[in-house]
């Protein structure tokens, strides 16, 4: 049943945890377009950005030339608490599917935040502490980023204020308590605690919120309070940089056993996991050393890559943030109450957007019930209860493995299992009870969002 | 900050996962007393027990002579999905406490059941499948055992029926959905689906249930249905046998780095985790090779060891099960709605009871708010959100480490971190809101339970 040479779980040794992050932008010929000041339409400068983000994080955000950035010792220490994360050979899933494909997944759920988000949270909290700040503000969708940031802030004794997308706040009542356990203050968004929140509530009473709204509130809360900065769990270049530990460990584990992947799959909301997972492999492709297929998987209800426009747009609904060039559905796009809260973002990482535009990546959108069917199938054979977000990648990994079954090809498939679904049981319950719908926006729905994209080139 | 030689997490290699379970009874001079037939008061025979349990499990239950039992290949394969479990050096907790003590914990929460329970669930499901049964019935308190059994049954395609203690069913609504994800049927207990359940409901309307009630219902459901057997997640000798993988891995990991523990601490409900954790160490003590201090930690609200009687008693409230000699609070003892659902059992493993009676172990009872304070302190520095059950062990580990701080002793403390608290956020919320009480039964409360203990010697 098993190949004796490759264990079920490949654990690197502690000393093999990366000591540097890899910055894929350094190897890109077409760099991701810079953030623009919405007033002047000129690239945001260090001075402009430092009012919102910590200084060192701004430097990382703007750095598209250094391929390797040292990971500070304190962050390395923290990584040792929950890393290296295992790369797991899905022997049981392969057997169940009767596929000749070899399936591996990088499991990032073995920490209390339940996801990969902790990799960047601890970095951002560290730099905030280094700068002598009192605290940070942020938004959270599924609650994984908020939990991760709470843990990181608790470790460095920083104040942490989280704006949580209202639909997730309501669907995941216990997420709030986890964040409180780590000392964070959690507010459902949109809220009446910020000017932008009050405005959104007035325009869209009864809205279930979106990441775009929550970002606006968190930015306002940071910039109107002394000693605070805003931090973000995805989309930004700095986040993809920190998340490169996922890909670096994955590559090191595969290299150890001489395994070369054919297809690398990740779910994509803002791009933090996908970008982190693929970055060292993408680097090889960009340098002309190797060839891989990369597949980004997004919900059909929020299809930024597959149906969005590649254009400069606001990162937030309130239009208080800079403009980023990305695949976008428009900053006022509020997706249906899709359960994968972490994938409900209207935009996409600029870095991944550029790579997609340049033909280095594929993208696929999948429907919710098919995602939960894959999640349940996976849970029953592999034991791990996956997060809905992660299950988007599982869906496509299974689909690709089934194609191999038809063709007889022994492809090697690697996907990112970003986290666990312990706080997503309301969604699983709906799935079990046949109450889950597969809402897909119409072209008219999308046009409303596109109409709001500013005309910038 | 860290000792270079010992990593944060000690992972054994896959090939180092135990291939045999260790049966501590083989090394005990005073064997645990046999189960008695409540009618004849004679030891239960293989023939009598096989109506309730699978044949092979009955053999294991009665075997107090073989020190080592081979782990079947199929179970070893399953263990590879989530084992070896890490032994973690609590560097961050040590630093926070400023203690010279060295603290290690064996973390069994890195699987979807959220606890060590899976170690025995997969063994019991395997033997049921081998015997050609259709399914199994069981009870669950906190829901961890029920989840573990659901996972194991799903893996071997067995029907799984779970009676869940009503207080946990209500406090942990999402546990039910996890079990359903793995295909189990879950009923809150006491229920009107069994004769014994209806009787208990009539006598105690509005009862929040107990493990003792749920056991009665599950046994009835198994013995009145063809092709079914009853399985149990704790208390029994067979369960302690399977759980010896915890202790064996712990010992192998410590041996690898030449670490010798002074104190070994585990929470104790029915004894499955504590028994499994300490067994190989206890074996050394019983054979006169080593000396260790063992501490069992139980809730002050359900103090079997510290305030119970060592006597033959029924294992269940409905008095349908055999009699076991154990520390007991009486089979009608229904603890207050303590949140550590997994520790709400009136009795205790016969094996551990005998060892405690013979002076090989200490026991300590701790109050609920002190337990949650320890849990939160631990979560904030070690990152892992612990289950309330496990947090009983954390409380005493911290207490012992603080004693070392006073005396300056560099003791090595090992404790079992049995699982995670993701489904216990109602309890954490009560703790955060200051609504948690520290109910301790009075002597009169306990006397009611003692009055029901049958007069058997």
Tab-separated table of C-alpha atoms in Angstrom, chain B residues 84 90 176 197 288 295-296 307 343 355 379 391 434:
chain	number	residue	atom	x	y	z
B	84	UNK	CA	4.165	10.201	16.093
B	90	UNK	CA	7.731	24.351	26.946
B	176	UNK	CA	-22.313	16.814	16.590
B	197	UNK	CA	-32.689	6.172	29.209
B	288	UNK	CA	12.377	-1.792	40.478
B	295	UNK	CA	0.396	12.831	39.714
B	296	UNK	CA	-3.207	12.245	38.633
B	307	UNK	CA	-12.510	11.686	47.856
B	343	UNK	CA	-13.626	14.183	33.368
B	355	UNK	CA	-1.694	1.406	41.504
B	379	UNK	CA	-2.326	29.377	25.408
B	391	UNK	CA	-5.750	22.024	31.389
B	434	UNK	CA	-16.489	35.849	35.183
